PDB file of N, CA and C in Angstrom:
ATOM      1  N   UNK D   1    -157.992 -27.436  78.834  1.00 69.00           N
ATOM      2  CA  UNK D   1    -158.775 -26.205  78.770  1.00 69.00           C
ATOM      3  C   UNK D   1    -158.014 -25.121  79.523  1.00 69.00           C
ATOM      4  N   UNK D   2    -157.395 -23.771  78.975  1.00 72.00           N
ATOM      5  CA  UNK D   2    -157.123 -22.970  79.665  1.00 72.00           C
ATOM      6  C   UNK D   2    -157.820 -22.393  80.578  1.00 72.00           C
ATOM      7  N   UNK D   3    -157.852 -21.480  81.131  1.00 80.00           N
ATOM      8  CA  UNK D   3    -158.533 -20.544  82.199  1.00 80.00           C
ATOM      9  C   UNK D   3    -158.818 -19.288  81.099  1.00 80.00           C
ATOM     10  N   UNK D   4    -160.435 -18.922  81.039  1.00 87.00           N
ATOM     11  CA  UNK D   4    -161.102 -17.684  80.423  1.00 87.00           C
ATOM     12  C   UNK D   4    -161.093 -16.559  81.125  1.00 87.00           C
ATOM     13  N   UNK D   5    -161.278 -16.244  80.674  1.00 87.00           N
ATOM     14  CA  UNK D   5    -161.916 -14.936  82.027  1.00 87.00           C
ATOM     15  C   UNK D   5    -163.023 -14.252  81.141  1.00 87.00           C
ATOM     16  N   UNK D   6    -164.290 -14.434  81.738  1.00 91.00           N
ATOM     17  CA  UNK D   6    -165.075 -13.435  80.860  1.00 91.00           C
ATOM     18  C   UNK D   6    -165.931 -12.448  81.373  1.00 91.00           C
ATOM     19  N   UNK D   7    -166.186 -11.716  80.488  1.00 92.00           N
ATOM     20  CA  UNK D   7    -166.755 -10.479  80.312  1.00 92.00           C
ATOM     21  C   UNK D   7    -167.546 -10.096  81.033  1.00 92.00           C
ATOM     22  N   UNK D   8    -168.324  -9.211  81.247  1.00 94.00           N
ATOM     23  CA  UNK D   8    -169.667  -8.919  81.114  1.00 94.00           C
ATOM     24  C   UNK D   8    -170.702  -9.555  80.165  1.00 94.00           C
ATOM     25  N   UNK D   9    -171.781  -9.810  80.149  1.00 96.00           N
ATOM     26  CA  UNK D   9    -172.773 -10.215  79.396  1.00 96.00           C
ATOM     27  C   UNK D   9    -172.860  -9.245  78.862  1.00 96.00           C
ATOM     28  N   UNK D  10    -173.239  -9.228  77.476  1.00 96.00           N
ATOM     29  CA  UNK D  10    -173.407  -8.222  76.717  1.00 96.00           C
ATOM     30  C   UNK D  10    -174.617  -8.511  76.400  1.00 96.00           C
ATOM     31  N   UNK D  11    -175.166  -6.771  76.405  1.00 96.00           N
ATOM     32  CA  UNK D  11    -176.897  -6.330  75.976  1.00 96.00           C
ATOM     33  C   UNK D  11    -177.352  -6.948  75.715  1.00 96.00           C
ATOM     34  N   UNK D  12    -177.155  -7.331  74.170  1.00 95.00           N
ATOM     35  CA  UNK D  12    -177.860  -7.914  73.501  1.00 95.00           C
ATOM     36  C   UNK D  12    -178.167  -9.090  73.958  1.00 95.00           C
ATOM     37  N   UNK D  13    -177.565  -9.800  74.524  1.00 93.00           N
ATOM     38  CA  UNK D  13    -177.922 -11.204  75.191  1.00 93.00           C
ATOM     39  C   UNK D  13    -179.143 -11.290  76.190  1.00 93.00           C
ATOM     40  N   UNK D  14    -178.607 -10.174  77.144  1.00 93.00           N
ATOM     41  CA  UNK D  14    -179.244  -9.894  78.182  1.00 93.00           C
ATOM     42  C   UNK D  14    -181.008  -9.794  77.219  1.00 93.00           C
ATOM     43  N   UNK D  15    -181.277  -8.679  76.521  1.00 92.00           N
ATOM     44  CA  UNK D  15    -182.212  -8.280  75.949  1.00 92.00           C
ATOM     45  C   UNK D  15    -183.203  -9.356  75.383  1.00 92.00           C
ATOM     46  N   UNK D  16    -182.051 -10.272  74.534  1.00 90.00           N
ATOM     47  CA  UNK D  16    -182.644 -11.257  73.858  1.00 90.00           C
ATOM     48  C   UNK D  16    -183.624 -12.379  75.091  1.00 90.00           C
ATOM     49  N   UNK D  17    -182.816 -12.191  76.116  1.00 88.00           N
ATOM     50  CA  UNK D  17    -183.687 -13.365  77.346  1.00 88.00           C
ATOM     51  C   UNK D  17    -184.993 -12.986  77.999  1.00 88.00           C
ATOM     52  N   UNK D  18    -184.493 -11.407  78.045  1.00 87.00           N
ATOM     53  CA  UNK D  18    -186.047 -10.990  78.765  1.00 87.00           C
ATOM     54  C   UNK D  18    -187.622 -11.562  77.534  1.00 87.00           C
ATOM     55  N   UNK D  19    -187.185 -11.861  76.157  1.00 84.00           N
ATOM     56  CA  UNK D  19    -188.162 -11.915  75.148  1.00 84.00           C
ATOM     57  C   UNK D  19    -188.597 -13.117  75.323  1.00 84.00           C
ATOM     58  N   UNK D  20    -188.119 -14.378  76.144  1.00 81.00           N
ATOM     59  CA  UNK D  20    -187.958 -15.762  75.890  1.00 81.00           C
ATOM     60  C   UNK D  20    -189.115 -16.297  76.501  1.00 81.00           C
ATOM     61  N   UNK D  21    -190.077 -16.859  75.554  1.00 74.00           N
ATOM     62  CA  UNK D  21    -191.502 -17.934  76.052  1.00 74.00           C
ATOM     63  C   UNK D  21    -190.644 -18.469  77.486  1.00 74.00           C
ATOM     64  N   UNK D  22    -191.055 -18.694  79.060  1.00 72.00           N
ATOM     65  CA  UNK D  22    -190.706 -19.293  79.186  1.00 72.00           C
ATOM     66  C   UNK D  22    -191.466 -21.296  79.669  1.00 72.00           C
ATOM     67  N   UNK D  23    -192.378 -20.889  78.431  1.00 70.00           N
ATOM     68  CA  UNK D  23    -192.995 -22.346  78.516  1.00 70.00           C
ATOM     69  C   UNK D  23    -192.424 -23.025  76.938  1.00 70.00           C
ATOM     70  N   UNK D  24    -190.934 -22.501  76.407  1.00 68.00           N
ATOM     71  CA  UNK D  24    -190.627 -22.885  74.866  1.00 68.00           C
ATOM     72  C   UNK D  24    -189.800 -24.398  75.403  1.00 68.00           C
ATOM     73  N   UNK D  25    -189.837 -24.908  76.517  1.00 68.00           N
ATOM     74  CA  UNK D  25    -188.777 -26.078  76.342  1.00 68.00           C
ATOM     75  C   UNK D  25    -187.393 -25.669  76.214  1.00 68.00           C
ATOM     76  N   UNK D  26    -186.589 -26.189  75.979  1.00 68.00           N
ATOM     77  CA  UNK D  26    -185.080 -25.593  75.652  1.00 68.00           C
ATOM     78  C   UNK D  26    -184.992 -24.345  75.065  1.00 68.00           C
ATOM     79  N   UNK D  27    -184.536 -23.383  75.790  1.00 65.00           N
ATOM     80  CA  UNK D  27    -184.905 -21.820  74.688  1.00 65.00           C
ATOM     81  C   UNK D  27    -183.268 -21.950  73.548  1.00 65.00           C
ATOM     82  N   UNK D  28    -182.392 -22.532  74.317  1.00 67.00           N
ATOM     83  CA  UNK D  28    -181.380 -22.805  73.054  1.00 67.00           C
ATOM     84  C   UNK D  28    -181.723 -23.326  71.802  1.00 67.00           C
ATOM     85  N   UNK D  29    -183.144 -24.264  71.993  1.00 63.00           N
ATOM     86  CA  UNK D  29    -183.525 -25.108  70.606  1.00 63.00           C
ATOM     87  C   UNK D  29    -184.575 -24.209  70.248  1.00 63.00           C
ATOM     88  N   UNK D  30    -185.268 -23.152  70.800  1.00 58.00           N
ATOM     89  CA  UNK D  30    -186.741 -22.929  70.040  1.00 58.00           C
ATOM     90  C   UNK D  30    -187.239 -21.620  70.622  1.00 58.00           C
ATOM     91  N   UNK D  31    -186.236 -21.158  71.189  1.00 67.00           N
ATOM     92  CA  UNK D  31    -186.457 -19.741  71.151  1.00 67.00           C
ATOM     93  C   UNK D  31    -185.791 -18.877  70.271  1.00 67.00           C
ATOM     94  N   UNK D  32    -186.886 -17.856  69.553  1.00 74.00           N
ATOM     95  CA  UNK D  32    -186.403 -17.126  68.260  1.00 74.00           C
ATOM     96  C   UNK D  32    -185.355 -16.287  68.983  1.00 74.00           C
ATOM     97  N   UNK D  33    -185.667 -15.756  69.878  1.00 78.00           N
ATOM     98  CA  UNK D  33    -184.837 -14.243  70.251  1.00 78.00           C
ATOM     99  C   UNK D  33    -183.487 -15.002  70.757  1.00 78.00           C
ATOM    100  N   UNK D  34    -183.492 -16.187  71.151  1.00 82.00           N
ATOM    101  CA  UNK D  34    -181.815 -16.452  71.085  1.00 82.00           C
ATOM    102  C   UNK D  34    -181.159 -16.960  69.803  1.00 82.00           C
ATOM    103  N   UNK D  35    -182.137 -17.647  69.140  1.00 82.00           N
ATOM    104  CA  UNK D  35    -181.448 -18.075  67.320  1.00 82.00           C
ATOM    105  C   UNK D  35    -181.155 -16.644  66.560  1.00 82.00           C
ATOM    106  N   UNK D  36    -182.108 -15.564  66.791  1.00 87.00           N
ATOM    107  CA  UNK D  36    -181.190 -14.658  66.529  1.00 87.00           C
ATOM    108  C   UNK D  36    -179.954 -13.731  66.841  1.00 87.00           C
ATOM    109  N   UNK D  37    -179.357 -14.133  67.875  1.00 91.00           N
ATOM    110  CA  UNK D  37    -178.197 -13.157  68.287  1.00 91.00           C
ATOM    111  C   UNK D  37    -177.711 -14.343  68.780  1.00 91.00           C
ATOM    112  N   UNK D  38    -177.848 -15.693  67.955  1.00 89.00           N
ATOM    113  CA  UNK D  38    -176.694 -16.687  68.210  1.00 89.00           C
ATOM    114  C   UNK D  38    -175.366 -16.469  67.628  1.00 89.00           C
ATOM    115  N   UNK D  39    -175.436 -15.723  66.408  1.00 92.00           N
ATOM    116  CA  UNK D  39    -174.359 -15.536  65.465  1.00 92.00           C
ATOM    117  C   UNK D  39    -173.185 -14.728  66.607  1.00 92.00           C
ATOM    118  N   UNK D  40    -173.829 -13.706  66.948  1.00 95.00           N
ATOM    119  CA  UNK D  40    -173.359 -12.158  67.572  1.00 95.00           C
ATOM    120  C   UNK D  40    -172.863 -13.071  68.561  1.00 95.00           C
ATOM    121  N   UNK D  41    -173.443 -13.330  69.437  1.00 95.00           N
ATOM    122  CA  UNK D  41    -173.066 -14.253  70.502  1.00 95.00           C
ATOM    123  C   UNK D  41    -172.093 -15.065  70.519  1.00 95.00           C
ATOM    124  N   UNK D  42    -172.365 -15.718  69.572  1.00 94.00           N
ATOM    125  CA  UNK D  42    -170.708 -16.395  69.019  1.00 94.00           C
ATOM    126  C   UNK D  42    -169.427 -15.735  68.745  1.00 94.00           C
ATOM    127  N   UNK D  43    -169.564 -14.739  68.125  1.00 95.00           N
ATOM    128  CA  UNK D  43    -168.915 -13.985  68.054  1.00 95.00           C
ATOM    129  C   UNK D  43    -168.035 -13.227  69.210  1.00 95.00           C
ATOM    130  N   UNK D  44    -168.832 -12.645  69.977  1.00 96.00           N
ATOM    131  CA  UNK D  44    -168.587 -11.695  71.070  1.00 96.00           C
ATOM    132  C   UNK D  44    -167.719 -12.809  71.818  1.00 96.00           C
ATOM    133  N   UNK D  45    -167.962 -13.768  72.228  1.00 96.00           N
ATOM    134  CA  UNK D  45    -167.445 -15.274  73.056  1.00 96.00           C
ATOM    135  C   UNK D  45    -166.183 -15.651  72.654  1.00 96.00           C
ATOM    136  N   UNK D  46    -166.054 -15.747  71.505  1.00 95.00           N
ATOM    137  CA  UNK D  46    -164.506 -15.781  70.739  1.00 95.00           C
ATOM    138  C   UNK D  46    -163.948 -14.983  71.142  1.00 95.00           C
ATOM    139  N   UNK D  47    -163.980 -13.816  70.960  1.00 95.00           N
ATOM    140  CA  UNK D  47    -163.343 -12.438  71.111  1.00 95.00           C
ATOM    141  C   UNK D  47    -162.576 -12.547  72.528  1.00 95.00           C
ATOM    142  N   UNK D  48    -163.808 -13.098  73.235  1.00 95.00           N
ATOM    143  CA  UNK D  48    -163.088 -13.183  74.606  1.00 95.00           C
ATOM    144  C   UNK D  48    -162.134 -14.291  75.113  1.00 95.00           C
ATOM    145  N   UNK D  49    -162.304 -14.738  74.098  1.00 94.00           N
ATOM    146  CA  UNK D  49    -161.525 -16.717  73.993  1.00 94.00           C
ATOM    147  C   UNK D  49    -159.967 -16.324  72.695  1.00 94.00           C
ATOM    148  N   UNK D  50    -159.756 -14.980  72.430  1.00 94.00           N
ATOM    149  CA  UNK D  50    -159.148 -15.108  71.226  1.00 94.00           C
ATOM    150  C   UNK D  50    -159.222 -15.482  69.843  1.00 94.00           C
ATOM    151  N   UNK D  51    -160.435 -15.593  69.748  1.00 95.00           N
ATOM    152  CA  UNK D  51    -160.343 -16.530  68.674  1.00 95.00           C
ATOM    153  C   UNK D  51    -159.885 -18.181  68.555  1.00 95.00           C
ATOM    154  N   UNK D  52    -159.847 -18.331  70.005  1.00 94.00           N
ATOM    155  CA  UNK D  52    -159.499 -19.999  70.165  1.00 94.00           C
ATOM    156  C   UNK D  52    -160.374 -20.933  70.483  1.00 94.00           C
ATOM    157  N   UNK D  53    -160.437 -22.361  70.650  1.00 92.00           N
ATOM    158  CA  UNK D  53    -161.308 -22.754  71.267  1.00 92.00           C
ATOM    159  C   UNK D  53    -161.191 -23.181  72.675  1.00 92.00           C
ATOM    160  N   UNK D  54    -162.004 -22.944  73.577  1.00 90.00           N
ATOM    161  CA  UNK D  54    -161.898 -23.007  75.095  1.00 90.00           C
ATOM    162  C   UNK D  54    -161.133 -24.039  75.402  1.00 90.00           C
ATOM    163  N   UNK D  55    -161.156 -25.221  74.608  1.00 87.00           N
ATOM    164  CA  UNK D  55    -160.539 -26.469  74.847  1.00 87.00           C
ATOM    165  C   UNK D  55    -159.264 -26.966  74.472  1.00 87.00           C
ATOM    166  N   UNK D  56    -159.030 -26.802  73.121  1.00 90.00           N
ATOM    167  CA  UNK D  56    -157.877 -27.536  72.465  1.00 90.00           C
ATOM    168  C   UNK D  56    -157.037 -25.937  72.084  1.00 90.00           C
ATOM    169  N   UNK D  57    -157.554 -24.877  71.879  1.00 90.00           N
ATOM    170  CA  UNK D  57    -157.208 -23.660  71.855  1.00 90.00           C
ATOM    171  C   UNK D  57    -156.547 -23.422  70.316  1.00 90.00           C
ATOM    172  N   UNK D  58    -157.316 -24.446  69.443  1.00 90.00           N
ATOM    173  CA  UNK D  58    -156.983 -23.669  68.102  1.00 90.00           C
ATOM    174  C   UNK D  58    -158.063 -22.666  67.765  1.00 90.00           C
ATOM    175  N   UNK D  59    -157.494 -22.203  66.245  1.00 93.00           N
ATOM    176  CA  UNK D  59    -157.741 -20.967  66.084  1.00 93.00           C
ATOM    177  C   UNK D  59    -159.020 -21.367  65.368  1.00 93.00           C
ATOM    178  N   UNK D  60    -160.147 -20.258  65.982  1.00 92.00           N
ATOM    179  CA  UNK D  60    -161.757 -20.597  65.409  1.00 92.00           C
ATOM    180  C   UNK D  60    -162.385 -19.488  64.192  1.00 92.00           C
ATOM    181  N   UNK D  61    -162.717 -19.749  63.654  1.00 91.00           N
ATOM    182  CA  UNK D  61    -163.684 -18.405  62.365  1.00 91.00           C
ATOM    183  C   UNK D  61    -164.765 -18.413  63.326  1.00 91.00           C
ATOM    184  N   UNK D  62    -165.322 -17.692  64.660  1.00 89.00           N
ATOM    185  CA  UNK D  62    -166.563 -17.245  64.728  1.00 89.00           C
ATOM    186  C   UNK D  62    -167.682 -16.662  64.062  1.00 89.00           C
ATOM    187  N   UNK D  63    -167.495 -16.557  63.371  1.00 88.00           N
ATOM    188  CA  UNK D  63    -168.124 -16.221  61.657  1.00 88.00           C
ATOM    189  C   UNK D  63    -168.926 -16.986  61.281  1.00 88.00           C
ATOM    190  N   UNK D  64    -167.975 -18.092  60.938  1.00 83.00           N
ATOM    191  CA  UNK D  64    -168.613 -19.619  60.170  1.00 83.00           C
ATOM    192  C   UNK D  64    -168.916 -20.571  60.908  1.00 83.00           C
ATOM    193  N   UNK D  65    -170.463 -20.998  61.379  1.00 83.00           N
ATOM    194  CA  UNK D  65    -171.330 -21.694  61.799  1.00 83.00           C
ATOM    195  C   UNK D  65    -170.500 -23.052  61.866  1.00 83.00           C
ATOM    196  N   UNK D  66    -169.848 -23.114  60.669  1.00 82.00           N
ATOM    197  CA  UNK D  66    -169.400 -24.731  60.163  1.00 82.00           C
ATOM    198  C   UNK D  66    -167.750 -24.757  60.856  1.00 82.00           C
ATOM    199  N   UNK D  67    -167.728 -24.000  61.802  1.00 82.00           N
ATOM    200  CA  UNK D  67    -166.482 -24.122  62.134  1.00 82.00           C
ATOM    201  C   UNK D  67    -166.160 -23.862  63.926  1.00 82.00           C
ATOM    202  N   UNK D  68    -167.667 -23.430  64.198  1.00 88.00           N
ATOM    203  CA  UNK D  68    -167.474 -23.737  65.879  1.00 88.00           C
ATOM    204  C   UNK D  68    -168.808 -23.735  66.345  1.00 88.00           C
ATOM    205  N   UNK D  69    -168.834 -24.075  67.561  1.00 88.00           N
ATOM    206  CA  UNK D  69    -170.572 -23.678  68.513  1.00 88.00           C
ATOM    207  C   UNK D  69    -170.295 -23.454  69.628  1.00 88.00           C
ATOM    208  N   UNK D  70    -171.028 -22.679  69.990  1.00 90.00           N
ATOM    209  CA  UNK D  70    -171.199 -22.241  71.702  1.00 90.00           C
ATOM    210  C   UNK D  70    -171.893 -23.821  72.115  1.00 90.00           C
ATOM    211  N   UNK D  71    -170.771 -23.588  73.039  1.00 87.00           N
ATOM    212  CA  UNK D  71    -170.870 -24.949  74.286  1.00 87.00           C
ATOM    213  C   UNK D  71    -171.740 -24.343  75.670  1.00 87.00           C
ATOM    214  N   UNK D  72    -172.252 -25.523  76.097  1.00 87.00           N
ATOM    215  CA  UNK D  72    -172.815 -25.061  77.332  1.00 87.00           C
ATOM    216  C   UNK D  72    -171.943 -26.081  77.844  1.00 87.00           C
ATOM    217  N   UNK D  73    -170.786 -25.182  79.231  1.00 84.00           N
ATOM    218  CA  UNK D  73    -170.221 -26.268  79.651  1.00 84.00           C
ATOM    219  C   UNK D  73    -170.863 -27.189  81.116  1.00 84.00           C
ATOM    220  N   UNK D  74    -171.502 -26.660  81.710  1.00 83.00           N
ATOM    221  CA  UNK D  74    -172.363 -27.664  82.154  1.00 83.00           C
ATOM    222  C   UNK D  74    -173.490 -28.102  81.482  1.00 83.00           C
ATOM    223  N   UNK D  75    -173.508 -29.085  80.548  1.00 80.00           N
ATOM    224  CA  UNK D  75    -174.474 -29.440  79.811  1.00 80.00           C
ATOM    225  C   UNK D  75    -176.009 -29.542  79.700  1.00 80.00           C
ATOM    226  N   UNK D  76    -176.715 -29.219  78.958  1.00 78.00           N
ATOM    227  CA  UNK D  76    -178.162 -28.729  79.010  1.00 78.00           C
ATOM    228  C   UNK D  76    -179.222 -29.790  79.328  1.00 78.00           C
ATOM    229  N   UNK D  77    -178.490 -31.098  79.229  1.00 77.00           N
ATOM    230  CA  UNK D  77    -179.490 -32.234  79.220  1.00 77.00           C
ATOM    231  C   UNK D  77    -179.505 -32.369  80.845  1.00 77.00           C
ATOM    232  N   UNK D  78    -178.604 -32.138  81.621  1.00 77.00           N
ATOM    233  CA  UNK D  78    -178.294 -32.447  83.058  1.00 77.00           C
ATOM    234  C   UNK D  78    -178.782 -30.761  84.140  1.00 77.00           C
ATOM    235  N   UNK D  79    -178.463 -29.984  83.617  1.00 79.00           N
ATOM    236  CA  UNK D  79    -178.505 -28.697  84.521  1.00 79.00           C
ATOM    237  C   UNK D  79    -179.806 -27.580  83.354  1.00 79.00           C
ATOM    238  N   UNK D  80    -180.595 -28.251  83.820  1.00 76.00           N
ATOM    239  CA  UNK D  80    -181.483 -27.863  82.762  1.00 76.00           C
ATOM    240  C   UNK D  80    -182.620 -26.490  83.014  1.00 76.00           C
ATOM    241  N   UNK D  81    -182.563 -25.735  83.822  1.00 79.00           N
ATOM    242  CA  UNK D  81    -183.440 -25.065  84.470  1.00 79.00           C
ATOM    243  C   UNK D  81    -183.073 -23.794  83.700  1.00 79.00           C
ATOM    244  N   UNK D  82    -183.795 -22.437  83.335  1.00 81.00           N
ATOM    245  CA  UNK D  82    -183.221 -21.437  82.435  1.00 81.00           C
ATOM    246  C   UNK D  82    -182.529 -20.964  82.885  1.00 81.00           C
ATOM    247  N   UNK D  83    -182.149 -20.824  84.390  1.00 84.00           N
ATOM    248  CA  UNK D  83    -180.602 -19.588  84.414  1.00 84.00           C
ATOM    249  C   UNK D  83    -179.549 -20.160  84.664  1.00 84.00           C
ATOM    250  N   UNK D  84    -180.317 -22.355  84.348  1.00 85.00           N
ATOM    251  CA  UNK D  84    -178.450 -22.935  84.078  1.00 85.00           C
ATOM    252  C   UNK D  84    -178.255 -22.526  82.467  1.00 85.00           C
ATOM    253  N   UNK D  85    -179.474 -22.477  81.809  1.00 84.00           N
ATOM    254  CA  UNK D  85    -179.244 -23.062  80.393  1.00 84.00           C
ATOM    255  C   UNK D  85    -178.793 -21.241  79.657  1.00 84.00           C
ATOM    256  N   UNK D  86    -179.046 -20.372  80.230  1.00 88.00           N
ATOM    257  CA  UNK D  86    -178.782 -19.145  79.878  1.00 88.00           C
ATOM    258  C   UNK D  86    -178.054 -18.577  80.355  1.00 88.00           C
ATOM    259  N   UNK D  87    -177.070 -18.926  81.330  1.00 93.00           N
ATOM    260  CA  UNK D  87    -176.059 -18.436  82.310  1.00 93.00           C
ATOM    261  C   UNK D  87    -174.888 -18.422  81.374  1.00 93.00           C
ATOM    262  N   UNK D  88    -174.389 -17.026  80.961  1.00 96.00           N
ATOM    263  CA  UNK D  88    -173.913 -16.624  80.329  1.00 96.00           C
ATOM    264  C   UNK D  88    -172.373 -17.124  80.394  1.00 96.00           C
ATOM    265  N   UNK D  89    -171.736 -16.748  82.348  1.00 95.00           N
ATOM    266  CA  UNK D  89    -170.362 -17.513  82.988  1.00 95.00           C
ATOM    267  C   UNK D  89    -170.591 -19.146  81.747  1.00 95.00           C
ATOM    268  N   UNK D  90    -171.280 -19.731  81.615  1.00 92.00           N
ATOM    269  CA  UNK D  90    -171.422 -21.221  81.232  1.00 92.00           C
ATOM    270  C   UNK D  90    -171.503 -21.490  80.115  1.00 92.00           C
ATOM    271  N   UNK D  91    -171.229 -20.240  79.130  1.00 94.00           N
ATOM    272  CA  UNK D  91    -171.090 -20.229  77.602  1.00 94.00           C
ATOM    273  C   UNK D  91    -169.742 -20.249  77.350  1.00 94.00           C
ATOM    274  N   UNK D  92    -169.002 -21.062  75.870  1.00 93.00           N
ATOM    275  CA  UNK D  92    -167.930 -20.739  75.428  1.00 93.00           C
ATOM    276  C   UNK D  92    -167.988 -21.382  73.989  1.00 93.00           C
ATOM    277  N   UNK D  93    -166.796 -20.703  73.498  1.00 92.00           N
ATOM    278  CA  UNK D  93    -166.950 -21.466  71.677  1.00 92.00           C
ATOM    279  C   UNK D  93    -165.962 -22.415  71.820  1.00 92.00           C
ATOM    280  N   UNK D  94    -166.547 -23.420  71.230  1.00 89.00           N
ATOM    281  CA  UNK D  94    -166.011 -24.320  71.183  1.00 89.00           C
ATOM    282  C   UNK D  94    -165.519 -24.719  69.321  1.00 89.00           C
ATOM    283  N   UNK D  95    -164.597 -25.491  68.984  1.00 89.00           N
ATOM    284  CA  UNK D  95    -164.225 -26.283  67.666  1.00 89.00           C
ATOM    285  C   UNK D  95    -165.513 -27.227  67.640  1.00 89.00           C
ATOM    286  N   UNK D  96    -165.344 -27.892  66.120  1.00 82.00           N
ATOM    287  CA  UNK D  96    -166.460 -28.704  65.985  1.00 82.00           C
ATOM    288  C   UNK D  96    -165.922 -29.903  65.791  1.00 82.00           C
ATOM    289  N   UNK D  97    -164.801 -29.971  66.472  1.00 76.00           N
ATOM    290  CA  UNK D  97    -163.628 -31.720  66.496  1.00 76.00           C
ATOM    291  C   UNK D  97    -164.905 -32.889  66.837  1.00 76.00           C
ATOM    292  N   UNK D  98    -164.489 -33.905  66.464  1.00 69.00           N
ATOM    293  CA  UNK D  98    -165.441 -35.073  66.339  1.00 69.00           C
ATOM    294  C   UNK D  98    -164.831 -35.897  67.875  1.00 69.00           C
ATOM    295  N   UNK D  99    -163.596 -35.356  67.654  1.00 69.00           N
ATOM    296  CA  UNK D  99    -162.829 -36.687  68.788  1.00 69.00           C
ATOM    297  C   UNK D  99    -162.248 -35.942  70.112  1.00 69.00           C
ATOM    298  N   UNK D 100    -162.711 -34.726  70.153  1.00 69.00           N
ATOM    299  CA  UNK D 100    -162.241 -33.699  71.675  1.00 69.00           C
ATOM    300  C   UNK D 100    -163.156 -32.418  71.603  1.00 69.00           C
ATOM    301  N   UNK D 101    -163.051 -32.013  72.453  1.00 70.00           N
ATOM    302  CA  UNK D 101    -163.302 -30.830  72.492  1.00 70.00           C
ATOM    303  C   UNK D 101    -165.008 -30.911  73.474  1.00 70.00           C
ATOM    304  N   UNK D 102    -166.029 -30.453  72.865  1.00 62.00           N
ATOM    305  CA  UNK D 102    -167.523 -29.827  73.327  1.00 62.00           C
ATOM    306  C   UNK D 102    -167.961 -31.451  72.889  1.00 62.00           C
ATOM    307  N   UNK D 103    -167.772 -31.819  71.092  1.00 59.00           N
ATOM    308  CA  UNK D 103    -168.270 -32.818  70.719  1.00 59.00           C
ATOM    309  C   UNK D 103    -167.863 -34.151  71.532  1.00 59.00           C
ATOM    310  N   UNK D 104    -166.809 -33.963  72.393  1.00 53.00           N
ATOM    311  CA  UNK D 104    -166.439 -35.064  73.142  1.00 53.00           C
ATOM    312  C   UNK D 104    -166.684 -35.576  74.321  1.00 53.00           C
ATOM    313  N   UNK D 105    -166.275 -33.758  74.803  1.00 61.00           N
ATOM    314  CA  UNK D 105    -167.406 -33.898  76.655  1.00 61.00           C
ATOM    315  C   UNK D 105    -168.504 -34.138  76.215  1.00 61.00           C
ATOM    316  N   UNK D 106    -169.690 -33.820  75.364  1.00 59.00           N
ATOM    317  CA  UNK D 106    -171.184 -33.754  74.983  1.00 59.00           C
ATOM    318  C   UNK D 106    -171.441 -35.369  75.623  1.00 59.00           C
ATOM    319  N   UNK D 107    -170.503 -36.044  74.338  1.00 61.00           N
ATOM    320  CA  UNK D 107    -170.534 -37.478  74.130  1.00 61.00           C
ATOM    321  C   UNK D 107    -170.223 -38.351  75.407  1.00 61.00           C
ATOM    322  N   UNK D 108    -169.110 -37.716  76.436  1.00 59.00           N
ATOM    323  CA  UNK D 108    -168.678 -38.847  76.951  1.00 59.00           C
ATOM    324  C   UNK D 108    -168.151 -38.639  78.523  1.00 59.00           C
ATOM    325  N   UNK D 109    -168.940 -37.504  78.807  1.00 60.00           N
ATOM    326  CA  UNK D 109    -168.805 -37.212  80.147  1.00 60.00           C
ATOM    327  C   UNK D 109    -169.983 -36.184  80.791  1.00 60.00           C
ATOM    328  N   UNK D 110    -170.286 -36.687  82.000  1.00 61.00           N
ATOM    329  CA  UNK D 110    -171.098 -36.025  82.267  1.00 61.00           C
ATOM    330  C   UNK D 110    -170.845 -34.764  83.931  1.00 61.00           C
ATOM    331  N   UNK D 111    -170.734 -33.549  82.916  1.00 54.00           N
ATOM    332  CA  UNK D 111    -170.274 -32.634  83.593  1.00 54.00           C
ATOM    333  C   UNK D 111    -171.125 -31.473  82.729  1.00 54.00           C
TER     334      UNK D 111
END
């Protein structure tokens, strides 16, 4: 994994959280106001990643759903409270590799 450096949170993110039930359970799974500016979000995250993925650092379509996801890199099942699970520093796009990457830490380490 290289070293990121990121941004500012951008508005829209920010905006989208103040809207968030916070009795929805995981707002990554079932809150509307973040399923909608997941796309954007993805987007904006690349941009700051190059277009790479945080991990293996190939080149990502932030665009196409079917071709990356925002990672939570301290994982949501373990650091679960909303300003771990929305803490923006703790977002990145990740590839959708089966055998490295997000799909691998997810699977096989707990960090």
């Amino acid at each position: 994994m290289r070293y990121i450096k990121k941004g500012k949170e951008p508005v829209f993110f920010t905006e989208a959280k103040k809207n968030i039930d916070k009795n929805c359970g995981d707002p990554w799974l079932y809150s509307k106001s973040i399923s909608n500016v997941s796309k954007d979000l993805r987007i904006h995250i690349a941009k700051e990643q190059n277009n790479c993925c945080a991990y293996c650092e190939e080149h990502i379509n932030a665009e196409n759903k079917e071709d990356c996801d925002i990672d939570h890199f301290r994982k949501r099942n373990i650091f679960k409270s909303l300003d771990d699970i929305l803490d923006y520093n703790n977002l990145f796009v990740s590839c959708k590799n089966q055998d490295h990457c997000s799909n691998y830490k997810d699977k096989h380490m707990n960090i």
